[in-house]
Short mmCIF file of C-alpha atoms and ligand atoms in Angstrom, two decimals:
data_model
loop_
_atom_site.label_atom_id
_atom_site.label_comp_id
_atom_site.label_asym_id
_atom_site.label_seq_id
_atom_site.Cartn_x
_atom_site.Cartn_y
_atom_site.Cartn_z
CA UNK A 29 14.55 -15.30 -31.13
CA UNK A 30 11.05 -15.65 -31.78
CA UNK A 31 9.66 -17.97 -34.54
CA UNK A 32 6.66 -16.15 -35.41
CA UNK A 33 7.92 -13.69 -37.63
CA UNK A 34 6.52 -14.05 -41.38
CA UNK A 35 9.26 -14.80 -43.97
CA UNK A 36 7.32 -13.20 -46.59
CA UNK A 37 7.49 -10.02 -44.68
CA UNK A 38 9.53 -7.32 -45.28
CA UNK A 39 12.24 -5.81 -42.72
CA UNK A 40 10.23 -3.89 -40.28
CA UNK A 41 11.20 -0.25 -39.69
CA UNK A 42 11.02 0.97 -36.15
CA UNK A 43 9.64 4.17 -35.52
CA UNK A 44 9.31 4.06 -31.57
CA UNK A 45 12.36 6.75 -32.34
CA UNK A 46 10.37 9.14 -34.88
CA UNK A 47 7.01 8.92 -32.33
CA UNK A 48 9.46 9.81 -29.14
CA UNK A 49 10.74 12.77 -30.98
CA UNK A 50 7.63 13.82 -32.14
CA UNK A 51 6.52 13.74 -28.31
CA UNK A 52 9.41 16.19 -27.23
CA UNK A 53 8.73 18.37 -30.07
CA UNK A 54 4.92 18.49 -29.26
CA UNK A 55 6.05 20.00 -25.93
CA UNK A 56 8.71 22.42 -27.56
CA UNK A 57 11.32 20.29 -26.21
CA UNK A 58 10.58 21.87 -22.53
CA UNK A 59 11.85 20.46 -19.53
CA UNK A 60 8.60 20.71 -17.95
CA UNK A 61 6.93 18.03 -19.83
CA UNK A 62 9.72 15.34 -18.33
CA UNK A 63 7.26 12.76 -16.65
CA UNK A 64 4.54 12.82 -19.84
CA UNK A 65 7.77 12.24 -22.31
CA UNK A 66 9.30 9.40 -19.75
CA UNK A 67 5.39 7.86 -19.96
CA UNK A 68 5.72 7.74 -23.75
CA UNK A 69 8.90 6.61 -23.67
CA UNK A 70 8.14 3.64 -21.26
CA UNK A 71 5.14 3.22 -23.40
CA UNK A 72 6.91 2.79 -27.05
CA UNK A 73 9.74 0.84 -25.31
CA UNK A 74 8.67 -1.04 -22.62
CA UNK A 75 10.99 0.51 -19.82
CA UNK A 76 13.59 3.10 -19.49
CA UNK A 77 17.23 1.96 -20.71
CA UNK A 78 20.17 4.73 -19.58
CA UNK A 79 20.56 4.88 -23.63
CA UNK A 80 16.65 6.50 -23.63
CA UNK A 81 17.20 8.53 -20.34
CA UNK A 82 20.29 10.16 -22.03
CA UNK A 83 18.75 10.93 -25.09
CA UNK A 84 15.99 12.51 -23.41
CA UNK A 85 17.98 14.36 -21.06
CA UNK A 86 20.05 15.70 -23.79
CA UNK A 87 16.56 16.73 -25.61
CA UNK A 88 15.08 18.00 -23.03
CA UNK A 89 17.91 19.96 -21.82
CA UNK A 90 18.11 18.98 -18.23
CA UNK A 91 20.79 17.10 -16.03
CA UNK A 92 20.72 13.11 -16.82
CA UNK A 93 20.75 13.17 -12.90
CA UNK A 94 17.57 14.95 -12.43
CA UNK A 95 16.37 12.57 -15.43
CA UNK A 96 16.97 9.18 -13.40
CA UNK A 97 16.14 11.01 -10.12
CA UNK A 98 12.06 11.24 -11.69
CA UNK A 99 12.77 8.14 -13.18
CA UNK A 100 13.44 5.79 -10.23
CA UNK A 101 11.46 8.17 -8.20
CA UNK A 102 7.88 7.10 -9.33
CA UNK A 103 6.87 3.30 -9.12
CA UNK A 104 5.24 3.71 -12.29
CA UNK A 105 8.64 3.73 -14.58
CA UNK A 106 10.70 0.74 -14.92
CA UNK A 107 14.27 0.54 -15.51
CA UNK A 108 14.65 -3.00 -16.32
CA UNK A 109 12.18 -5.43 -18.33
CA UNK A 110 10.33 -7.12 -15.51
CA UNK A 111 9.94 -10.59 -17.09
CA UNK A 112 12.11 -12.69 -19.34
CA UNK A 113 10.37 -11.52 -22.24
CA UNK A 114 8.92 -8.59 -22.65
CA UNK A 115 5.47 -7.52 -25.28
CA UNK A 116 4.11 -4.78 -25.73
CA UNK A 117 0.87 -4.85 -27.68
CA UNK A 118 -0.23 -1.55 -29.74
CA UNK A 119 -3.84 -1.02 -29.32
CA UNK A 120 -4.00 2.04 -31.34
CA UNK A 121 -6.74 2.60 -33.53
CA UNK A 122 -5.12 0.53 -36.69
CA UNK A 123 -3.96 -2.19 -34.80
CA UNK A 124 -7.68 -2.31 -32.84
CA UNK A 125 -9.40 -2.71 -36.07
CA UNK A 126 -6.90 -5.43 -37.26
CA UNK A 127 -7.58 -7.87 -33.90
CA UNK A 128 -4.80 -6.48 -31.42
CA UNK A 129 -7.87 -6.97 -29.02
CA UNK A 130 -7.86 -10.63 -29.64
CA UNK A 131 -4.03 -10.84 -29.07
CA UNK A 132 -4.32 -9.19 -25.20
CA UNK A 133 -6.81 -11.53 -24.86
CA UNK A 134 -4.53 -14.50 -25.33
CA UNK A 135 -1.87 -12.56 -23.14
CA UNK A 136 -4.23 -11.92 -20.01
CA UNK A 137 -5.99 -15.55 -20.48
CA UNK A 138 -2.07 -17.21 -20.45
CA UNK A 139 0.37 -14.41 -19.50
CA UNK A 140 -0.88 -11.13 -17.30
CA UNK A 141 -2.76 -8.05 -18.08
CA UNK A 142 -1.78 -5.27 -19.71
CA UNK A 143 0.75 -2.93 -17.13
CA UNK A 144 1.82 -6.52 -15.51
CA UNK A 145 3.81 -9.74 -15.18
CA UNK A 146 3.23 -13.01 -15.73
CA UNK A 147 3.32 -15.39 -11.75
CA UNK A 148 6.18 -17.36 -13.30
CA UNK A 149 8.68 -14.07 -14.48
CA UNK A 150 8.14 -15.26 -18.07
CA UNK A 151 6.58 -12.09 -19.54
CA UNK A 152 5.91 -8.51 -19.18
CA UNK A 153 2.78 -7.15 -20.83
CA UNK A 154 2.34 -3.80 -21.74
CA UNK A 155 0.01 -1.96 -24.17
CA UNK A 156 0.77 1.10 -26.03
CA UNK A 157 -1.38 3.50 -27.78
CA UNK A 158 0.86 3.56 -31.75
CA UNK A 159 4.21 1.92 -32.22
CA UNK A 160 4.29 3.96 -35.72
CA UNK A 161 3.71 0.93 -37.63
CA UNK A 162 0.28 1.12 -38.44
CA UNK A 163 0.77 -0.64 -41.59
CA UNK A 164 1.69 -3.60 -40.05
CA UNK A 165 -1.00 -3.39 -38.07
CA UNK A 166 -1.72 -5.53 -35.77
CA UNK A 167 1.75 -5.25 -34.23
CA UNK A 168 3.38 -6.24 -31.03
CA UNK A 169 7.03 -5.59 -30.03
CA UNK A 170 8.57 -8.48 -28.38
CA UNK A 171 11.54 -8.74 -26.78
CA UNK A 172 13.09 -4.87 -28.42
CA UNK A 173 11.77 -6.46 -31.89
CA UNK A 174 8.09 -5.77 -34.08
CA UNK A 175 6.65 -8.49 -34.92
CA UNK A 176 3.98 -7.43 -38.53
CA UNK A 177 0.79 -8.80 -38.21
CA UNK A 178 0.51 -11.25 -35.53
CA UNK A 179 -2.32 -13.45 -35.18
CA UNK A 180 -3.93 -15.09 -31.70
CA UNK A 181 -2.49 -18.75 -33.10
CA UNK A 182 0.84 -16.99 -34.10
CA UNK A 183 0.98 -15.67 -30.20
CA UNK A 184 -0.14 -18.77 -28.59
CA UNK A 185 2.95 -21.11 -30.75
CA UNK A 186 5.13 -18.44 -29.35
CA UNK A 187 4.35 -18.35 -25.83
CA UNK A 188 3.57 -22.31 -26.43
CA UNK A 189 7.83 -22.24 -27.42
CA UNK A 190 9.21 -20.13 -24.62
CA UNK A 191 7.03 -22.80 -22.00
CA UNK A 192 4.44 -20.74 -21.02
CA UNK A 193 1.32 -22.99 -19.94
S1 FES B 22 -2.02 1.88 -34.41
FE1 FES B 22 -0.68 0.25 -34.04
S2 FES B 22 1.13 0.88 -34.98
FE2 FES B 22 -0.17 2.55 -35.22
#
């Protein structure tokens, strides 16, 4: 797991649940809003796992099988990580102020852009608008995990460990 996690930092409490609720409730729960609350979903997660299409479903009140039907029907959602390793930066307005710029730029200069994968399959970048951990700001989720306050030399060790050049 990845080795650029502060020890002086407290357990980090995810919230991608609390913000994907708060989505569905924003739209009354209605079916209608499926796609916009499979985008957020994709966006605080990094793709669509059954356990999130269920969940959804269930919320939403519609068939899981019309649920993965829109899922795997538009290019734009992804069942599956695409790369080994997956990050997705926040670039909401906390984590903008504290340098989450500076961290896609190490990710596009070494890895892929924002939306993509790296040539060699070793990461999936994706940027999302809050993670709910503002506090922590900047943060990144890697691999299903947040990682509090990374910095560009934090990022480059870790992507410097799992051999990207
Ligand atoms: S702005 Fe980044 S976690 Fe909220």
């Amino acid at each position: 797991m990845p080795v650029v996690t502060k020890p002086d930092v407290p357990a980090v409490k995810d919230n991608r649940e609390r913000f994907l609720e708060r989505a569905m409730s924003r739209h009354h729960y209605s079916g209608d809003a499926l796609i916009e609350v499979l985008h957020t979903a994709q966006e605080l997660y990094g793709f669509l796992t059954p356990a999130l299409l269920k969940t959804i479903a269930r919320k939403l009140r519609l068939p899981p099988s019309r649920v993965l039907g829109v899922a795997t029907f538009y290019h734009f959602f992804s069942l599956e990580p695409k790369g080994e390793h997956s990050m997705i930066v926040c670039t909401g307005t906390a984590c903008y102020v504290a340098g989450a710029q500076g961290l896609m730029r190490v990710l596009e200069h070494r890895c892929a852009k924002a939306g993509s994968t790296s040539p060699d399959g070793k990461m999936s970048v994706q940027a999302a608008r809050c993670i709910g951990s503002c506090g922590l700001a900047p943060a990144v989720i890697y691999d299903g995990k947040i990682l509090p306050r990374l910095t560009p030399d934090q990022l480059n060790a870790e992507l410097d460990r799992i051999g990207v050049k």
